[in-house]
Coordinates of C-alpha atoms and ligand atoms in Angstrom, one line a residue:
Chain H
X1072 CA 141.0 118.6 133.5
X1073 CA 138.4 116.6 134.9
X1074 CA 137.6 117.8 138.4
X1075 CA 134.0 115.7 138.3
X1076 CA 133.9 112.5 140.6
X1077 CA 132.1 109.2 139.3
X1078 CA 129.2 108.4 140.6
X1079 CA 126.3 105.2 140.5
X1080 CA 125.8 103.6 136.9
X1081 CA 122.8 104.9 135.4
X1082 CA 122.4 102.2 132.3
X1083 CA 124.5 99.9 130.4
X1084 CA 123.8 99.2 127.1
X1085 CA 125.1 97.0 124.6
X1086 CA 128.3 99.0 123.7
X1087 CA 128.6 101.1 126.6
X1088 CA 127.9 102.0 130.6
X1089 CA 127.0 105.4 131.6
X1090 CA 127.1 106.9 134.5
X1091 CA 126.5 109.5 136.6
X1092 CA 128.7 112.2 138.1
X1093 CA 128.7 114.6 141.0
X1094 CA 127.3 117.5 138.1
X1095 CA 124.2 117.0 136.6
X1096 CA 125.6 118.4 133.6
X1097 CA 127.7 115.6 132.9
X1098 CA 127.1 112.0 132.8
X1099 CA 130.6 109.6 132.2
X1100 CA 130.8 107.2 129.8
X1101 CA 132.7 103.6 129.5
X1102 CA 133.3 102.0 126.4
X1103 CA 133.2 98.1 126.4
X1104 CA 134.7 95.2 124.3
X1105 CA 131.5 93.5 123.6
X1106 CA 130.4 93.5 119.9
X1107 CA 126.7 92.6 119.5
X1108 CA 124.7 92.6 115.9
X1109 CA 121.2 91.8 114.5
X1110 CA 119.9 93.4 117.7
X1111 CA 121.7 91.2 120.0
X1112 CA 121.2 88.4 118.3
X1113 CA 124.9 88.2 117.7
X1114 CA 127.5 88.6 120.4
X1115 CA 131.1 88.6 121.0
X1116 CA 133.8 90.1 122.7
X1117 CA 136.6 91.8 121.0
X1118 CA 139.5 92.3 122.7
X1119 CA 140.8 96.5 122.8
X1120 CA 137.5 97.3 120.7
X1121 CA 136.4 100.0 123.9
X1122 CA 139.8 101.3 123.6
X1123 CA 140.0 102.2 120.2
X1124 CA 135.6 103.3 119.7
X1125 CA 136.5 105.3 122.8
X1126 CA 139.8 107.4 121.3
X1127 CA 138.0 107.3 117.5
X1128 CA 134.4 108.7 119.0
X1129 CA 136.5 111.3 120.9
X1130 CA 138.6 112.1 117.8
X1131 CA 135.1 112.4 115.5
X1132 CA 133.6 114.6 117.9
X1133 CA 136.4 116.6 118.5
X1134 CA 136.5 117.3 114.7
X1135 CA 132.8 118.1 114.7
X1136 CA 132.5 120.4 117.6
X1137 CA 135.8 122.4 116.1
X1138 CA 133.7 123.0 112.3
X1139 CA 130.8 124.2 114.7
X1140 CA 128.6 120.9 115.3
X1141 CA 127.0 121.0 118.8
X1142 CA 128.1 117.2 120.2
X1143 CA 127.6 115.6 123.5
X1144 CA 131.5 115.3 124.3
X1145 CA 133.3 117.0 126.6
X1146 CA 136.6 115.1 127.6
X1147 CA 138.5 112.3 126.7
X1148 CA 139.4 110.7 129.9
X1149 CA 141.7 107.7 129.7
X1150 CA 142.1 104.8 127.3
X1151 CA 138.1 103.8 127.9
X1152 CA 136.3 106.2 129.5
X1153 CA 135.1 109.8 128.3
X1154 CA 133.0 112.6 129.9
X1155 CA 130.4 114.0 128.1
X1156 CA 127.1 116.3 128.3
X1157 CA 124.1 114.7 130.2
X1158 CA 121.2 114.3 127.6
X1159 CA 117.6 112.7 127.6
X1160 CA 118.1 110.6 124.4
X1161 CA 115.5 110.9 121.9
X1162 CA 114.2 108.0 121.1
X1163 CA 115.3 107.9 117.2
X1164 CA 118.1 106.6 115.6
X1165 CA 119.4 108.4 112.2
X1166 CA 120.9 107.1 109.8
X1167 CA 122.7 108.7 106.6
X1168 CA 123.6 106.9 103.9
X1169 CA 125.9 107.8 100.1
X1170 CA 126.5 105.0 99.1
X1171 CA 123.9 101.7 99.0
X1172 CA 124.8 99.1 101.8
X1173 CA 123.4 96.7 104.5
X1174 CA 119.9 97.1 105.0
X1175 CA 119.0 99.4 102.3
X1176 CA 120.3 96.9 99.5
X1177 CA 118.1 94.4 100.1
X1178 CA 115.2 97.0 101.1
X1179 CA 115.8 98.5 97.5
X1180 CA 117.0 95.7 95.6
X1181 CA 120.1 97.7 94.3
X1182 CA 123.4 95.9 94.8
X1183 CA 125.9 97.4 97.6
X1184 CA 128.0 100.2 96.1
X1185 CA 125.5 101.7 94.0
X1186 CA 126.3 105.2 94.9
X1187 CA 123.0 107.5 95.8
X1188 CA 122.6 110.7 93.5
X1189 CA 121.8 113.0 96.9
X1190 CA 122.1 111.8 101.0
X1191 CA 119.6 109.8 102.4
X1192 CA 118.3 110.1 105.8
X1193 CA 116.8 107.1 107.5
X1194 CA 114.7 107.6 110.7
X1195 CA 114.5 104.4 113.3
X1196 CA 112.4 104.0 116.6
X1197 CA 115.1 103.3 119.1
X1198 CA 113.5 100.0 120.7
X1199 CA 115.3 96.9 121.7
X1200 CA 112.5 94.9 121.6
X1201 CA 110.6 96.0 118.6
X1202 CA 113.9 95.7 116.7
X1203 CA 114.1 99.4 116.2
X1204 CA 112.0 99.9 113.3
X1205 CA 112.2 101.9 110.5
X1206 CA 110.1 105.1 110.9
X1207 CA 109.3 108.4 109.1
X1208 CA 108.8 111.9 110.6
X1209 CA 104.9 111.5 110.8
X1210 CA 105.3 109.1 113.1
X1211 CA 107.6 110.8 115.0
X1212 CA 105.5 114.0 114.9
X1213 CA 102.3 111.8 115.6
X1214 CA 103.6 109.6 118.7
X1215 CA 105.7 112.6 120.0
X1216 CA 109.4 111.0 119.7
X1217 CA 110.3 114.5 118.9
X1218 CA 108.8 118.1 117.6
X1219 CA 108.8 119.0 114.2
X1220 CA 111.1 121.7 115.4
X1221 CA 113.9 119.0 116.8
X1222 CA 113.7 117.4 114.2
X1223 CA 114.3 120.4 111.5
X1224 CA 118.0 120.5 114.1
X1225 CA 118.4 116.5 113.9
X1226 CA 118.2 116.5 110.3
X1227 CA 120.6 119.6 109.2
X1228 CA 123.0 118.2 112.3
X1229 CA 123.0 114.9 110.6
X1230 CA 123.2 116.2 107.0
X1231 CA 126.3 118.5 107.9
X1232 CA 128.2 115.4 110.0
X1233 CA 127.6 114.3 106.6
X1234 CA 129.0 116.0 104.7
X1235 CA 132.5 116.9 107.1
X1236 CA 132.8 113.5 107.5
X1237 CA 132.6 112.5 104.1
X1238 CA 135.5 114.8 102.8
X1239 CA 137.4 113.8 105.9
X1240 CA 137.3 110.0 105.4
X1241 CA 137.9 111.2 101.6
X1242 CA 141.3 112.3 102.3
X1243 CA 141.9 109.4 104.5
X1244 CA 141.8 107.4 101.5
X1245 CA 137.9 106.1 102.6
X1246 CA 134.7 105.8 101.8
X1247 CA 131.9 107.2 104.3
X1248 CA 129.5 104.5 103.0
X1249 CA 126.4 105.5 106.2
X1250 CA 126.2 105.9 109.5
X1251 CA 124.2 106.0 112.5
X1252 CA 123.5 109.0 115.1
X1253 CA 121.8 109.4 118.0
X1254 CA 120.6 113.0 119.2
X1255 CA 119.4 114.3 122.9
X1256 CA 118.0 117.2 124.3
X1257 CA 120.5 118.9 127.3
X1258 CA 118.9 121.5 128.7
X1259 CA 116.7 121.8 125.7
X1260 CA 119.3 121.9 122.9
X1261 CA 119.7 119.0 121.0
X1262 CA 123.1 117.8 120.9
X1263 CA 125.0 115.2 118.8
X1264 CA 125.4 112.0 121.3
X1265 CA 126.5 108.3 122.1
X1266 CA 129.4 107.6 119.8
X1267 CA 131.1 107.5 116.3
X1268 CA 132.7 104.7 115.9
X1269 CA 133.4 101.7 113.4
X1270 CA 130.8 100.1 115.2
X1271 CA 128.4 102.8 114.0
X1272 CA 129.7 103.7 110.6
X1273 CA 130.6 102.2 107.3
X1274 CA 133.8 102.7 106.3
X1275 CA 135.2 101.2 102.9
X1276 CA 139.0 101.5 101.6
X1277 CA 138.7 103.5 98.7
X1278 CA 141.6 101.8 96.9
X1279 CA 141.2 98.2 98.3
X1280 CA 137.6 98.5 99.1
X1281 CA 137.9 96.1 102.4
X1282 CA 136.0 97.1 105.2
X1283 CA 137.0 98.8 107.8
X1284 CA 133.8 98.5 110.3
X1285 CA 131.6 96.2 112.2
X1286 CA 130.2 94.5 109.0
X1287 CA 133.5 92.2 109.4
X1288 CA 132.1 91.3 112.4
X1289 CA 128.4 90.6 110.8
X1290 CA 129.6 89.2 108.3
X1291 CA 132.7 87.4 110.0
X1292 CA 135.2 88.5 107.9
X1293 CA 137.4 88.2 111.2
X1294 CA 140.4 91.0 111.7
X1295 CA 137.9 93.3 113.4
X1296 CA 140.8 94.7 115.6
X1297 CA 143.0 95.5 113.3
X1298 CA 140.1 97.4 110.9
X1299 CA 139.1 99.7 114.1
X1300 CA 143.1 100.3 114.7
X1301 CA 143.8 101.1 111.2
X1302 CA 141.1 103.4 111.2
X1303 CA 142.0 104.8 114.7
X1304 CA 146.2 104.8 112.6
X1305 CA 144.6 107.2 109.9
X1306 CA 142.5 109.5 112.0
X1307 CA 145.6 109.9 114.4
X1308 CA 147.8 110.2 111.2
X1309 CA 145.5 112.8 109.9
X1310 CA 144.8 115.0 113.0
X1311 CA 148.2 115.4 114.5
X1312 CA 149.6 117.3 111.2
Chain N
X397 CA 79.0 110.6 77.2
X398 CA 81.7 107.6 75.9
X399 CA 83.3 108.6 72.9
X400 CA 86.1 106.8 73.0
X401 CA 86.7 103.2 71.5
X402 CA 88.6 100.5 73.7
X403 CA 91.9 99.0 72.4
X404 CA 94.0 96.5 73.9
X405 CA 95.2 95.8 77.2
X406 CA 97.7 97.8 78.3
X407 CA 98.4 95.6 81.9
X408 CA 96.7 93.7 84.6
X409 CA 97.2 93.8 87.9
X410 CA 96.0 91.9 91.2
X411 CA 92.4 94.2 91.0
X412 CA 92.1 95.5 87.8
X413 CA 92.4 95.4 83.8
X414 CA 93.6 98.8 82.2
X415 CA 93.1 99.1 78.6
X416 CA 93.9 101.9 76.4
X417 CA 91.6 104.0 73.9
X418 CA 91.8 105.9 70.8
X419 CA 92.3 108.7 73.0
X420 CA 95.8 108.9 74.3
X421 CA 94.5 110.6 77.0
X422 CA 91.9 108.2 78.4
X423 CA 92.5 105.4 79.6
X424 CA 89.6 102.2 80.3
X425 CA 89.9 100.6 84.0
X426 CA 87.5 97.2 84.7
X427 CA 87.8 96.1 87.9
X428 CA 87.8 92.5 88.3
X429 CA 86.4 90.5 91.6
X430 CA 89.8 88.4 92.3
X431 CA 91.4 89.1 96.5
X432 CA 94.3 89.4 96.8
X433 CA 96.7 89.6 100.0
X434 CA 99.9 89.3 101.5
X435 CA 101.4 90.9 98.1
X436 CA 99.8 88.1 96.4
X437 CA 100.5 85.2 98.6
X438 CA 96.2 84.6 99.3
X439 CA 94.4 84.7 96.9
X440 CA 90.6 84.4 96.1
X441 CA 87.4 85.3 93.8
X442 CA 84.9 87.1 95.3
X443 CA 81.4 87.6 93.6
X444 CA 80.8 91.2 92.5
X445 CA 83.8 92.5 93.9
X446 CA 84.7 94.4 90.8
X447 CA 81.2 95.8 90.6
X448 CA 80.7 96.8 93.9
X449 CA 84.7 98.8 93.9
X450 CA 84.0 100.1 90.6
X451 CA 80.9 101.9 91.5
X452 CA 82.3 103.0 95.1
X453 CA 85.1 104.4 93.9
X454 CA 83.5 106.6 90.7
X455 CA 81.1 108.1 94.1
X456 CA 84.6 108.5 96.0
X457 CA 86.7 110.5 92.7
X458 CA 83.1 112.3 92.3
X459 CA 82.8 113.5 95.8
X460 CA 86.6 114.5 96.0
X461 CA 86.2 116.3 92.4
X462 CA 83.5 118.6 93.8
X463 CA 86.1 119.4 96.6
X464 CA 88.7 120.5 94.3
X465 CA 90.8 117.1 94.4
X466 CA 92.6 116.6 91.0
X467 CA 91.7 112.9 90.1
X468 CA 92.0 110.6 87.4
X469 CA 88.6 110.0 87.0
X470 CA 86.2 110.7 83.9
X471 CA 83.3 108.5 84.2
X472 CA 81.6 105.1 84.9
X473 CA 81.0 103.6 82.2
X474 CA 79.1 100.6 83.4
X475 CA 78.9 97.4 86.3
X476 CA 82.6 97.0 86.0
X477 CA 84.5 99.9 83.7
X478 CA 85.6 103.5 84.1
X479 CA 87.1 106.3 82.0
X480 CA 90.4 107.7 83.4
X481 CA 93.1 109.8 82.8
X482 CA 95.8 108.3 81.1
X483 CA 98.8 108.3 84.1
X484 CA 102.4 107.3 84.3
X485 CA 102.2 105.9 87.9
X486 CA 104.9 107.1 90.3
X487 CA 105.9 104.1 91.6
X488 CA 105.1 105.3 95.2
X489 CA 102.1 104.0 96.9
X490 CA 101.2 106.8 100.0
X491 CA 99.5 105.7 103.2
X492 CA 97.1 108.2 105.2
X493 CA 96.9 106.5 108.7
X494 CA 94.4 108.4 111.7
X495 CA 94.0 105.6 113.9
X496 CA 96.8 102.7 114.3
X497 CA 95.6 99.3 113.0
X498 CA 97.7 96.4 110.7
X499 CA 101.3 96.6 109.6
X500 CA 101.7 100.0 111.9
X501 CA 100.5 98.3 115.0
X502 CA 103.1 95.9 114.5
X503 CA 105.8 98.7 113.7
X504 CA 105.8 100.3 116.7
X505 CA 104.0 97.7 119.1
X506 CA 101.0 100.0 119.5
X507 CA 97.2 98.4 119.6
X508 CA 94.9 98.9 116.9
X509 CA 92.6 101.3 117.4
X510 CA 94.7 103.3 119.4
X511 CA 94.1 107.2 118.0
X512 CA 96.9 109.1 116.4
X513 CA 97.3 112.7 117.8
X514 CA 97.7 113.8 114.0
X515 CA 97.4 111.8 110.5
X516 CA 100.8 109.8 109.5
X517 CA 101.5 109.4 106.4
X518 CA 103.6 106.4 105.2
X519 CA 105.3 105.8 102.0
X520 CA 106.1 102.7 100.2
X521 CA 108.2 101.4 97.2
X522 CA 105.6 99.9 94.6
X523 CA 107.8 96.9 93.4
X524 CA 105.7 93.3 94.1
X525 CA 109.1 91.8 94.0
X526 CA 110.6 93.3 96.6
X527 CA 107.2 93.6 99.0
X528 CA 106.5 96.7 98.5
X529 CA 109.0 98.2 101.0
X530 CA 108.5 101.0 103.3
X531 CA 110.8 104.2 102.3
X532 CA 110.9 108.0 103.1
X533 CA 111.7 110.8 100.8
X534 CA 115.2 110.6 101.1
X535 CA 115.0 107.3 98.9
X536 CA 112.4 108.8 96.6
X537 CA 114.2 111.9 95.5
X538 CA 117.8 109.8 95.7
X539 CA 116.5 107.2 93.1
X540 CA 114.4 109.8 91.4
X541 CA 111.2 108.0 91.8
X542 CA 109.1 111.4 92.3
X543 CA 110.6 115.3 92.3
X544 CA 110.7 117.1 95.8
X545 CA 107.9 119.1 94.2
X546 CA 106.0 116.4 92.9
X547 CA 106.2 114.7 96.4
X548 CA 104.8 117.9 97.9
X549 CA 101.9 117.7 95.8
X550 CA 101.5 114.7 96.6
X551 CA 101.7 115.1 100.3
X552 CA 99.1 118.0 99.9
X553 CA 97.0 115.7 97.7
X554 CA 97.1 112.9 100.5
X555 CA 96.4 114.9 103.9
X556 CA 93.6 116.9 101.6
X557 CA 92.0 113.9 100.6
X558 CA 92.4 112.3 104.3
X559 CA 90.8 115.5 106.1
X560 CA 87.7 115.3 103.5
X561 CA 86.7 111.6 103.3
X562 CA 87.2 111.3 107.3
X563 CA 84.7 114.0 107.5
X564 CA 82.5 112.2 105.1
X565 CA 82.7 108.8 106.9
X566 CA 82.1 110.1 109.9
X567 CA 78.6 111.6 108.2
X568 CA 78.0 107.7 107.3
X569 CA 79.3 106.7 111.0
X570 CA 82.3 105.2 109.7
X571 CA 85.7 105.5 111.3
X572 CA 88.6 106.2 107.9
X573 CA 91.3 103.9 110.1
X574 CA 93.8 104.4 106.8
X575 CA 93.8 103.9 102.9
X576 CA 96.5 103.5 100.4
X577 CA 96.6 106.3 97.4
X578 CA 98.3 105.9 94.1
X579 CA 99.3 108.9 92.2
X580 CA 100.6 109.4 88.5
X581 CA 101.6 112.2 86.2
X582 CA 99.3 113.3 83.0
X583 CA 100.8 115.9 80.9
X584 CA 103.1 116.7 83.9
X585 CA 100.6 117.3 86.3
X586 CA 100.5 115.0 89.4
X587 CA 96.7 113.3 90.0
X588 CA 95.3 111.5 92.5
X589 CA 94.9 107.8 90.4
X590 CA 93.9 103.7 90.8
X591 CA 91.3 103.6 93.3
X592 CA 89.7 104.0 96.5
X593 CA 87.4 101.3 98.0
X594 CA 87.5 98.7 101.0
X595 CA 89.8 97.3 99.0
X596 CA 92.3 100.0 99.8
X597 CA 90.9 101.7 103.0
X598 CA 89.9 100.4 106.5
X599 CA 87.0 101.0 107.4
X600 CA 85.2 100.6 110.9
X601 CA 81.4 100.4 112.2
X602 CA 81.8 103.8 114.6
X603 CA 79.6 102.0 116.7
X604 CA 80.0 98.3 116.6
X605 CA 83.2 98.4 115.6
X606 CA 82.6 95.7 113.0
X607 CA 85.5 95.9 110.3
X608 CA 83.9 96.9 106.4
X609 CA 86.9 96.3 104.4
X610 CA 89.5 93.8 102.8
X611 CA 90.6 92.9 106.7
X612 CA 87.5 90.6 106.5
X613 CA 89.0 89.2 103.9
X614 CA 93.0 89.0 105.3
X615 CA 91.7 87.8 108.5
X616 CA 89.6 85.3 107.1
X617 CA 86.2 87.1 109.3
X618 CA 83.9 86.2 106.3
X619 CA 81.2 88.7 105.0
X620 CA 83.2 90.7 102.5
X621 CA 80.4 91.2 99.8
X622 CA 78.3 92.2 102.2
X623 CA 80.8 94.5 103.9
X624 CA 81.2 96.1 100.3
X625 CA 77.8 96.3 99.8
X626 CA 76.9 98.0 103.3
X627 CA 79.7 100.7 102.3
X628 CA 78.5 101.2 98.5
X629 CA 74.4 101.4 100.4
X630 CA 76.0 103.9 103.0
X631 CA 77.3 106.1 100.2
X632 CA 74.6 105.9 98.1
X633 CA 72.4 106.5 101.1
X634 CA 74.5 110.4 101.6
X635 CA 75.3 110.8 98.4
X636 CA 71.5 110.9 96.5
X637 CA 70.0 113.0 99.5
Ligands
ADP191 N1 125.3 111.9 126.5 C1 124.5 111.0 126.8 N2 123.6 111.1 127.8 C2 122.8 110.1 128.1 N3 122.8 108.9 127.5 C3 123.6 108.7 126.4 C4 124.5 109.7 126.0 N4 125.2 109.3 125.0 C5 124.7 108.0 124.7 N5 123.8 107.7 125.6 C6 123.0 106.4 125.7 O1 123.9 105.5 126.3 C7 123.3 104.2 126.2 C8 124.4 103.1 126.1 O2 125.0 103.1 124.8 P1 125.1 101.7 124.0 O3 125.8 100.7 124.8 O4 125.6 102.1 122.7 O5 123.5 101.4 124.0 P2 122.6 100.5 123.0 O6 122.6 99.1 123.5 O7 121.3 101.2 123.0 O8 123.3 100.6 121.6 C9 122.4 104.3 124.9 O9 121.0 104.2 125.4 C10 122.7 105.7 124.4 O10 121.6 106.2 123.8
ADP192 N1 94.9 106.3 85.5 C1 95.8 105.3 85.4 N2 96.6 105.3 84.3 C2 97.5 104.3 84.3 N3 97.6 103.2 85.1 C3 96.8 103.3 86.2 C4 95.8 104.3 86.4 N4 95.2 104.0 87.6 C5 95.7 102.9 88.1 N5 96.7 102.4 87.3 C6 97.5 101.2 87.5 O1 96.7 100.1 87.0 C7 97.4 98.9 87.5 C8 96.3 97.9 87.8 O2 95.7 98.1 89.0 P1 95.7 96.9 90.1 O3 95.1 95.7 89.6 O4 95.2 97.5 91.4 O5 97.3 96.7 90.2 P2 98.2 96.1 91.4 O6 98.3 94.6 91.2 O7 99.5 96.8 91.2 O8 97.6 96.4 92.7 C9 98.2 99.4 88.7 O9 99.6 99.3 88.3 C10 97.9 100.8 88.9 O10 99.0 101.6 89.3
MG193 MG1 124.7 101.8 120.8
MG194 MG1 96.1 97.7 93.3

């Protein structure tokens, strides 16, 4: 029931544009078709691909906020466009990770698949232009990205979307391989925020191990569309029992 | 008092030969005078290098001793050879950083020299063939490299050892920029091991500035004997009042 009226773009990243709306509470979000990877290096559009990361992330989060995670989203608003809680994003990217991929493989040297005995966070500095850079939580404590105390939330937040997600995509017959978050202070809470999406998350078949996220777009495997819908196919499958 | 009898060669790295002894529990470091850099990409040999890291680092494992730090060290044997505990290394190296200088400055697009409102500690992967990669201890206790409680020894170990030997180099008007600490297990018991010297610190002139470590060396400034030598007098200097 949105009864909020759109107002001036605030930013517009390379996924999404936000805006701002007549409650300070609540900023608006638009999911777009551009794909981008290798910090921007890489670029393409996809057609649909702001349609279906806007109904998953709003699925996700729904799920989330309903086994008690506090998330940004508020409303899902039409086929690209959701309304969600106004934060001041902290400038860290998470990641969480079970089973070795991407990055992490070649950081390691331990092929993809390996699985990891326990969860492992990862922290990055959200900047564009220093290629977001891996990070630890002395360095965030140090240069002030966040309190110790924010961090304590981020990391149980992120290790519990862990683990719901991970016996979720379990029983839709797929691996939760990692993922990114991003996290924001709204009126001094931190919340769970931006998206989750296949653009943000790993997602192998368990049986078939194809992929079912952006890495066929990194790695042009082509049929990006169809991976986001089959995943959007499951979810829907899934939640409307 | 040497008792014990060297026996073979156990390895040798970029800095140093270790040999064991009759003792299983001593081991016999020399340290050797080749540079090197880059994780081995520049290379050099550099006249009484050994010596003068040998003899600085027996005062540094001597000085942190008296203070209650759990080292490796049993004695100096000569020019170029030390006693130490026999260790398994943990195959994490652990960087105490107060100021921001070198691969951090880099990292996060900060200026060296730029003070850090508290000491960050880094940690990194010891593996030559993979660069020595930067990791947090969500890798480490994943892949079992060190326990939770070992790392938190470790951690101790590290911000102890930071606190006292910034103090100290402040006595000798030296800024502690960073340093790079090994750690190993003896008999199950973590201890602070390999060695502290310019090699493995930075050190900086409080007053001129002038750089008394192995970034001479990297940065091709010139002077790194007498660098060595003016930390080794320095110590010497505080250390026999
Ligand atoms: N609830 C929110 N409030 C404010 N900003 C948000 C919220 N959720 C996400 N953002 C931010 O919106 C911006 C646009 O998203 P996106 O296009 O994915 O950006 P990026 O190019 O940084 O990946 C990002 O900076 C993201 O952190
Ligand atoms: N007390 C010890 N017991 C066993 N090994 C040690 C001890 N102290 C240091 N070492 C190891 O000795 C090896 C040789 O040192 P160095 O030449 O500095 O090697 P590197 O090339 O790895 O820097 C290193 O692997 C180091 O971890
Ligand atoms: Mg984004
Ligand atoms: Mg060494």
């Amino acid at each position: 029931m949105t009864t909020v009226q759109k107002q001036e773009q605030m930013y517009e990243g390379k996924a999404k544009k936000v805006f701002r709306t007549d409650d300070p509470n609540i900023y608006w979000i638009q999911y777009k078709d551009s794909a981008t990877a290798f910090n921007g290096e890489k670029k393409a559009e996809i057609d649909n691909k702001g349609i279906l990361n806007n109904r998953i992330s709003a699925l996700f989060f729904q799920y989330l906020e309903k086994q008690g995670v506090p998330t940004h989203f508020v409303e899902l608003l039409n086929d690209r466009e959701m309304l969600v809680k106004s934060l001041e994003i902290i400038p860290v990217e998470v990641v969480a990770r079970n089973i070795v991929a991407g990055s992490l493989s070649k950081r390691i040297g331990q092929p993809e698949g390996t699985l990891l005995a326990k969860p492992v966070l990862e922290f990055y500095y959200k900047d564009d232009a220093l290629g977001d850079p891996m990070i630890n939580e002395y360095h965030i404590a140090a240069l002030e990205w966040a309190t110790p105390e924010q961090m304590d939330a981020i990391k149980a937040i992120a290790l519990k979307v862990n683990e719901i997600l991970k016996e979720f995509m379990d029983s839709l017959n797929i691996d939760l391989v990692d993922f990114k978050l991003e996290f924001g202070l709204h009126n001094g809470t931190v919340l769970l925020g931006d998206e989750i999406s296949p653009d943000t998350c790993r997602f192998w078949d368990k049986d078939t191990k194809e992929k079912l996220d952006k890495d066929r777009f990194r790695r042009d495997l082509g049929g990006l569309e169809e991976a986001y819908r089959e995943i959007l196919r499951r979810l829907e499958g899934k939640l409307q029992d």
